[in-house]
Coordinates of C-alpha atoms and ligand atoms in Angstrom, one line a residue:
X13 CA -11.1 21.7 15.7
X14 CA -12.7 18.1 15.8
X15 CA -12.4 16.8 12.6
X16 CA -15.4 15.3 10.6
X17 CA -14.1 13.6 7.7
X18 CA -11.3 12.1 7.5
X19 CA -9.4 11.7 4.1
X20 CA -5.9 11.7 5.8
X21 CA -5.6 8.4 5.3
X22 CA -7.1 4.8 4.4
X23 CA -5.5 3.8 7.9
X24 CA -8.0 5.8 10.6
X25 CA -10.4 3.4 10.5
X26 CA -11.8 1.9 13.3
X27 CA -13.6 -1.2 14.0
X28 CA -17.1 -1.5 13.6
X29 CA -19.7 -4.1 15.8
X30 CA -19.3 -6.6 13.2
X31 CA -15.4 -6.4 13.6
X32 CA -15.3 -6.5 17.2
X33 CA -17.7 -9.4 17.7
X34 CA -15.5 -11.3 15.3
X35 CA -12.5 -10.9 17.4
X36 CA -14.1 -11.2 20.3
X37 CA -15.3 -14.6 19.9
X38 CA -11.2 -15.6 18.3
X39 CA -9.9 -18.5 19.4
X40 CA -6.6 -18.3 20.2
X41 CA -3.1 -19.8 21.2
X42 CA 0.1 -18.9 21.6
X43 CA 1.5 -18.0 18.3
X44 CA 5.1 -17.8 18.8
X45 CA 4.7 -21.8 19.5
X46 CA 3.0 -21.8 16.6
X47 CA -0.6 -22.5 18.2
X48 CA -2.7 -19.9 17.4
X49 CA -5.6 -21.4 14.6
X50 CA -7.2 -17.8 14.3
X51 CA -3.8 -16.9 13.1
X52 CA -3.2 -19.8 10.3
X53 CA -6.5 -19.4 9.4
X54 CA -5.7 -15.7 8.4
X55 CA -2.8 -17.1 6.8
X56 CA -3.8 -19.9 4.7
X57 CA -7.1 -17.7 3.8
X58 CA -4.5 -15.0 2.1
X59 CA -2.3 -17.6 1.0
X60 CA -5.1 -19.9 -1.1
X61 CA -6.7 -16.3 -2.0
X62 CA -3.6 -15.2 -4.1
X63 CA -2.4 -18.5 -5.3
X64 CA 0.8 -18.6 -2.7
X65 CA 2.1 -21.8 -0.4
X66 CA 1.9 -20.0 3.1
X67 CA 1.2 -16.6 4.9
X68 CA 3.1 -15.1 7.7
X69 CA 1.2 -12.3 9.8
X70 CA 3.2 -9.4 11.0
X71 CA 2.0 -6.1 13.0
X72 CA 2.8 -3.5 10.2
X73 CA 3.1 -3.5 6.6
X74 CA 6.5 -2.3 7.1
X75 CA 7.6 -5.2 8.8
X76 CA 6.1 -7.9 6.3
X77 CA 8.1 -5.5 3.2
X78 CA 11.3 -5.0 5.2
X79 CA 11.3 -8.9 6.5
X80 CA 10.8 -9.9 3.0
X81 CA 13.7 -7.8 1.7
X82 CA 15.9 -9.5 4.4
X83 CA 15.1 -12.9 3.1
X84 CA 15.6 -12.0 -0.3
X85 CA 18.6 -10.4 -0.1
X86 CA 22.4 -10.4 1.0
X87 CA 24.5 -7.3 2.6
X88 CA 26.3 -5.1 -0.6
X89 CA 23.1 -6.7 -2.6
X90 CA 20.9 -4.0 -4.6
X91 CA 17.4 -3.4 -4.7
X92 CA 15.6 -2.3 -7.8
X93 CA 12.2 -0.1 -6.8
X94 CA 10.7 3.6 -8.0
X95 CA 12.0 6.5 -6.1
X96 CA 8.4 7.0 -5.1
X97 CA 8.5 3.5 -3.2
X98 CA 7.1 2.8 0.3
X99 CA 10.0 0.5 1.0
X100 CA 12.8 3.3 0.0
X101 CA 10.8 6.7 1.9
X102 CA 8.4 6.0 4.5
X103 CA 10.0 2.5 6.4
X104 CA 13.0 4.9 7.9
X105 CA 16.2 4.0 6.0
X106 CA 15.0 0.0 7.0
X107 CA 16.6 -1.0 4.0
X108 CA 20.3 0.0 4.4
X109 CA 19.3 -0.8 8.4
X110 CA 17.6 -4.3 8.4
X111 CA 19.6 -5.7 4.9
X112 CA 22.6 -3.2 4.3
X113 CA 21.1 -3.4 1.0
X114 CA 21.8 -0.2 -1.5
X115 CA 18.6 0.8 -3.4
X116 CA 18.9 1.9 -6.8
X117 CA 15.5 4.3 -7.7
X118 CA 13.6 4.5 -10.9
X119 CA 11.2 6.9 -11.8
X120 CA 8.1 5.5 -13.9
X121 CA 5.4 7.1 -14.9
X122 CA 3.2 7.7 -10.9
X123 CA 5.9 4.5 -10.3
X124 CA 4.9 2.0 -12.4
X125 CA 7.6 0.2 -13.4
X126 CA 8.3 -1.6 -16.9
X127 CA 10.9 -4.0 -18.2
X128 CA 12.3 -0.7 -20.2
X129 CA 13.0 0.9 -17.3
X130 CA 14.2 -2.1 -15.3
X131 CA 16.4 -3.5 -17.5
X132 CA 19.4 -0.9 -17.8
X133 CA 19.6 -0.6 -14.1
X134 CA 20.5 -4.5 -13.5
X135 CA 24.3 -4.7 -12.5
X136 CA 26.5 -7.1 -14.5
X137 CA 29.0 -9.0 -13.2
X138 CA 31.6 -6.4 -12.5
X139 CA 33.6 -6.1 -8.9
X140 CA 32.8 -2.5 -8.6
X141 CA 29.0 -2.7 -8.4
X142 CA 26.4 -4.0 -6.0
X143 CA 24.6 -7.4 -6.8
X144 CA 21.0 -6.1 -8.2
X145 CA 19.1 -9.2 -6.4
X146 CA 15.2 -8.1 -5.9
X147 CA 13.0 -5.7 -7.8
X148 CA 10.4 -4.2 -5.6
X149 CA 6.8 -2.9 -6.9
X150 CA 4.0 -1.0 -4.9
X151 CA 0.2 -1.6 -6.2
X152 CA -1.4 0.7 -5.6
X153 CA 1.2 3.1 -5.3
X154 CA 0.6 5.5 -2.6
X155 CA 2.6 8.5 -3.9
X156 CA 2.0 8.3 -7.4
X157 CA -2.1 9.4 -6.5
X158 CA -3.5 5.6 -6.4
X159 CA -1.8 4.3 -9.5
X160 CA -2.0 0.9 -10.1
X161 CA -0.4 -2.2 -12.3
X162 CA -2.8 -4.4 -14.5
X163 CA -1.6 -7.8 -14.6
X164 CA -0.4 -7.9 -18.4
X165 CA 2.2 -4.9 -17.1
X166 CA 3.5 -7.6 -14.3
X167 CA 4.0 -10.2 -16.3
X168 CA 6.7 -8.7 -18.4
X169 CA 8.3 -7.6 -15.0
X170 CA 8.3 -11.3 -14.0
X171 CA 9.6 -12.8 -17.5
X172 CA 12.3 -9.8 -17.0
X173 CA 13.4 -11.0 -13.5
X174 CA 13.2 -14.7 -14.4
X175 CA 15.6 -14.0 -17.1
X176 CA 17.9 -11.4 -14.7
X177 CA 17.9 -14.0 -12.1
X178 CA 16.0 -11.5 -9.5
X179 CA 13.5 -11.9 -7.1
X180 CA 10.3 -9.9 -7.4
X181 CA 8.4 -8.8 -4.8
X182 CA 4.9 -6.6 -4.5
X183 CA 4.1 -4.2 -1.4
X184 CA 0.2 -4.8 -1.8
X185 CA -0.9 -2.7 1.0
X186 CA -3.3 -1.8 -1.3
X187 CA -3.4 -5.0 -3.7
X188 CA -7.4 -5.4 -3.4
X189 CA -8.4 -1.6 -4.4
X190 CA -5.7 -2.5 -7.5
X191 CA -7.7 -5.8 -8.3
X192 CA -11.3 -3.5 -7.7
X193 CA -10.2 -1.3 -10.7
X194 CA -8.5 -3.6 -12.5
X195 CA -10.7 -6.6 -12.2
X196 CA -7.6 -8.6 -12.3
X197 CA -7.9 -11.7 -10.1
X198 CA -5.9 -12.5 -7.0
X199 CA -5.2 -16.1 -7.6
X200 CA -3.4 -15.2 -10.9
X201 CA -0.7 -12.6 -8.7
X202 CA 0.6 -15.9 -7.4
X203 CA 3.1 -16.9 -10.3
X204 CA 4.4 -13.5 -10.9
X205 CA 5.5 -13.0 -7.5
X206 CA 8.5 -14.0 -5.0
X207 CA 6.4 -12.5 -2.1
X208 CA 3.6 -10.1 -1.3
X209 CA 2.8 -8.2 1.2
X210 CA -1.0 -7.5 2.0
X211 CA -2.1 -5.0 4.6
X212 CA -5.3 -5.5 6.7
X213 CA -5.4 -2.2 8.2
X214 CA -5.8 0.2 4.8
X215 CA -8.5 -0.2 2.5
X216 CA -9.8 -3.1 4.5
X217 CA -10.0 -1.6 7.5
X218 CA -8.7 -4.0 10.6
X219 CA -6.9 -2.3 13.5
X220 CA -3.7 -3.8 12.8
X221 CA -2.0 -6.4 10.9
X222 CA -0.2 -7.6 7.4
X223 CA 0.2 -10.9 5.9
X224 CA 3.5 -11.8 3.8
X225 CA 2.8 -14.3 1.4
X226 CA 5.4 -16.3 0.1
X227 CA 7.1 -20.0 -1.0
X228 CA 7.2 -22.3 2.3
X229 CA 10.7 -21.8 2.2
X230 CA 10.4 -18.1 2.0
X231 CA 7.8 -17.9 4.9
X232 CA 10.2 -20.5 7.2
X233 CA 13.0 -18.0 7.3
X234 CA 10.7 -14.9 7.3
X235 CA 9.1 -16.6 10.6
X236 CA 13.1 -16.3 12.0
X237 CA 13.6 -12.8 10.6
X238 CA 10.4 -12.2 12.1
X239 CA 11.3 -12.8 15.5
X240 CA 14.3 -10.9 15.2
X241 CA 12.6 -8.0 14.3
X242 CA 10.4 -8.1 17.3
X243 CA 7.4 -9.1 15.7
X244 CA 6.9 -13.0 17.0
X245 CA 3.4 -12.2 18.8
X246 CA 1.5 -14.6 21.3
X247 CA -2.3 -14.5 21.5
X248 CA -2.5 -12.9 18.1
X249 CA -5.8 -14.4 16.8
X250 CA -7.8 -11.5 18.0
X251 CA -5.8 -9.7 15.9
X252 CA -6.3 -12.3 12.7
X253 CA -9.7 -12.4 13.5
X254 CA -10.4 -8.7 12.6
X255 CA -8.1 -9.3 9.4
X256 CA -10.7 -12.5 8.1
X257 CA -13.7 -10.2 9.0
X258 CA -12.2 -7.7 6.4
X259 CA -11.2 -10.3 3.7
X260 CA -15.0 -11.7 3.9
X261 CA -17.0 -8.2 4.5
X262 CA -14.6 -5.4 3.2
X263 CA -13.7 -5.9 0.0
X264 CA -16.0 -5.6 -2.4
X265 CA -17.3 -2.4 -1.0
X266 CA -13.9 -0.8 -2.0
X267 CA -15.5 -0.1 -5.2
X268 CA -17.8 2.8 -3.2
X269 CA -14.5 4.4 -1.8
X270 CA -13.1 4.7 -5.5
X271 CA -16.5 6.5 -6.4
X272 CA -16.2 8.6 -3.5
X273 CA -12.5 9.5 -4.9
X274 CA -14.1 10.8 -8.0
X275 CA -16.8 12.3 -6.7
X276 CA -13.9 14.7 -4.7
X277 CA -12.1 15.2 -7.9
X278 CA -15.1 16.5 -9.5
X279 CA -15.4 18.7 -7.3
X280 CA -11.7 19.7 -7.1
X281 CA -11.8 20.3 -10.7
X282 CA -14.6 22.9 -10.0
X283 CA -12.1 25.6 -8.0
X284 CA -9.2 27.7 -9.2
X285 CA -6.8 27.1 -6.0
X286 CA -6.4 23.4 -7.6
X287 CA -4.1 23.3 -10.9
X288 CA -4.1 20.1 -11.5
X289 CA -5.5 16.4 -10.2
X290 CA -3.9 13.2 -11.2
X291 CA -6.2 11.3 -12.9
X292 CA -8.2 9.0 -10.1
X293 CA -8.3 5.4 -10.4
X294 CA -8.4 4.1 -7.0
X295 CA -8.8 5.8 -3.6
X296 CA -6.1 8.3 -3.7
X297 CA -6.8 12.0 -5.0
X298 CA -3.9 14.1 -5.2
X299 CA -3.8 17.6 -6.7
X300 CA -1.7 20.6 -7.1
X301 CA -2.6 24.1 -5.5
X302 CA -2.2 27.1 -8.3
X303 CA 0.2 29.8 -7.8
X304 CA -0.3 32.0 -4.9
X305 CA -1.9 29.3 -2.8
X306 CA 0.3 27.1 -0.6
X307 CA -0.9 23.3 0.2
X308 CA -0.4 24.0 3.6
X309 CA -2.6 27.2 4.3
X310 CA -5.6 25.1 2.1
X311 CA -5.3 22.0 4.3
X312 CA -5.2 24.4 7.4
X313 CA -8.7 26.1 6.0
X314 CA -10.3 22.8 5.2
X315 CA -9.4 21.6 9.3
X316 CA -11.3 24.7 10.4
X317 CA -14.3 23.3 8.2
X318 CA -13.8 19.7 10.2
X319 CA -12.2 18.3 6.7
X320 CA -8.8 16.4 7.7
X321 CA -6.0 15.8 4.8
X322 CA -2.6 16.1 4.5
X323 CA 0.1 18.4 2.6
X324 CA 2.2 15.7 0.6
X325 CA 4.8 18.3 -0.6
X326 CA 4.5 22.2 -0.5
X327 CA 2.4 22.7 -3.4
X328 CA 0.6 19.1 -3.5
X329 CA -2.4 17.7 -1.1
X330 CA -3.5 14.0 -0.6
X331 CA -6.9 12.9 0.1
X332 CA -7.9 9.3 0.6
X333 CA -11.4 7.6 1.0
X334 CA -12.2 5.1 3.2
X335 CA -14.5 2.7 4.9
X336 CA -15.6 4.9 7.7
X337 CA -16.3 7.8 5.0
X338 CA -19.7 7.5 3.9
X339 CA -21.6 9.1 1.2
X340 CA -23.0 12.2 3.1
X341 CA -19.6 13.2 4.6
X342 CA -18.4 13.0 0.9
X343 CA -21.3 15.6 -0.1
X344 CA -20.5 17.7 2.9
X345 CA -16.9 17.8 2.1
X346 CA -17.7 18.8 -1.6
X347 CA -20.0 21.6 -0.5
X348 CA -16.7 22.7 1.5
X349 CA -14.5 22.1 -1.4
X350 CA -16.6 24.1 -3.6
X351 CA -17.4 27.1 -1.1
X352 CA -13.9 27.3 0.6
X353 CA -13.0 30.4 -0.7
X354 CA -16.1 32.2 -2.1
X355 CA -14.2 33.9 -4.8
X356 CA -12.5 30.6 -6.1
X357 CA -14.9 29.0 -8.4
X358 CA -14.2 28.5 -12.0
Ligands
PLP426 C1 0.8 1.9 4.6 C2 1.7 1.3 3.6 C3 2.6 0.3 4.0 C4 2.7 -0.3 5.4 O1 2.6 0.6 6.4 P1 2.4 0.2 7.9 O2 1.9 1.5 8.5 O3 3.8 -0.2 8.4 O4 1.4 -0.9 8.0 C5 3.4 -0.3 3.0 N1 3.3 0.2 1.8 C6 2.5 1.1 1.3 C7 2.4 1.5 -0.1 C8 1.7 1.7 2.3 O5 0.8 2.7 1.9

């Protein structure tokens, strides 16, 4: 079945004219030596953007979250984050691999996190239990349906970790669709922050790439870390390139793929074989199936209709929107929605 919209994920995009000429025409060096200016560009560009000393670009979003966790932590340290986290499910045990860190999980509300729930979970000074060391958030936050942080909630995180002594740092893969529905500013994340990760190749839709934003101290080691993980790259402007395309043409438009999410849970509420929808605030739309339907036989039904998402549990389905989903395909997946099985409409 050749699929014809694509709500899988924010990450199948692919790069338009626009994109390509910009990274064709990338100057570049080697930037392992430290010579590639398409590369600092990228980096100093994020960096000034969010208020931060210096930028380190990494291939994945996994790699500029796990490298920060290495430089902000010791082995038998522990790492604060909701159970829901990118950094604890989806980056394959990196944590207790990369840092022999132990993770203790929280569970906020669609994982947001608050001082209240934070604060019980910080090991004292006691030989029997780990050194708590780093609190981790996610903004948006992937699994809890496109939840996202406003500013006010992150500031009483900070003043918490200043006070705890912990480090605090933000897996922004999807920072920029949080500041679109917050209207928070990215120069004000800056002071709240240890590090942040950014991801180019989500929302903003480059081929590749994540910046890790950080102290100049911070981004010295990471650069070491960096190149132990395997991710030291030589002619990596081209890469950069596509990133600064996104940052100047990309972002503002995220506004039409929160829409678009809306528009799909409007329809979603229209049909008995969905329960329930968590309330859409960015790009994310998941929902519950009722009883008697299974995620997997709907997701299987939408495929034959040419509509790709994915089964996040067995009774749950994600859908995401994106910049190579336009407003059409969203009305021809709601028509599908709507008509998938004729004797489901409410
Ligand atoms: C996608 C994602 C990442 C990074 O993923 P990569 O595929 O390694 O770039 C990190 N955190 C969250 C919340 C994500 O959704």
């Amino acid at each position: 079945m050749t699929i014809k919209v694509d709500f899988r994920s924010d990450t199948v995009t692919k790069p338009g004219p626009g994109m390509l000429d910009a990274m064709f025409g990338a100057k570049v060096g080697d930037d392992v030596l430290g010579e590639d200016p398409t590369v600092h560009q990228l980096e100093n560009k994020l960096a000034a953007m969010f208020n931060m000393e210096a930028g380190l670009f990494c291939p994945s979003g996994t790699m500029t979250n796990q490298v920060a966790i290495k430089c902000h932590t010791l082995p038998m340290d522990e790492v604060i984050c909701d159970q829901r986290s990118h950094v604890y499910r989806y980056e394959a045990g990196g944590i207790a691999y990369h840092s022999m860190a132990s993770v203790r999980l929280l569970d906020g509300e669609r994982g947001i996190l608050t001082p209240e729930l934070i604060e019980p979970e910080i090991n004292g000074e006691d030989i029997h239990y780990p050194n708590s060391t780093l609190v981790v958030l996610e903004n948006t936050v992937n699994r809890g349906g496109g939840a996202c942080y406003h500013l006010s909630q992150i500031e009483h995180i900070h003043t918490l970790c200043n006070i705890k002594n912990l480090k605090l740092h933000l897996d922004g893969a999807r920072i920029f669709n949080a500041l679109i529905a917050t209207g928070d500013h990215a120069k004000d994340y800056g002071k709240y922050f240890d590090s942040i990760s950014v991801c180019l190749s989500k929302g903003l839709g480059a081929p590749v790439g994540s910046v890790l934003l950080g102290s100049n101290e911070l981004i010295n080691k990471a650069v070491k870390v960096r190149k132990a993980f395997g991710g030291g790259m030589r002619q990596a402007g081209f890469l950069a390139a596509a990133g600064i395309y996104a940052l100047d043409s990309n972002i503002d438009r995220l506004a039409v793929d929160h829409q678009h999410a809306l528009a799909l849970a409007d329809a979603l509420h229209q049909v008995s074989y969905v329960s329930s929808i968590l309330p859409v605030v960015t790009n994310i739309v998941v929902f519950e199936v009722a009883k008697g339907f299974k995620a997997s036989t709907i997701v299987h039904d939408l495929l034959a209709k040419g509509i790709a998402c994915s089964s996040t549990g067995p009774n749950t389905i994600r859908m995401v929107t994106h910049l190579d989903i336009s407003s059409e395909m969203i009305e021809m997946a709601i028509q599908n929605i709507i008509h998938l099985y004729p004797s489901a409409n409410k």
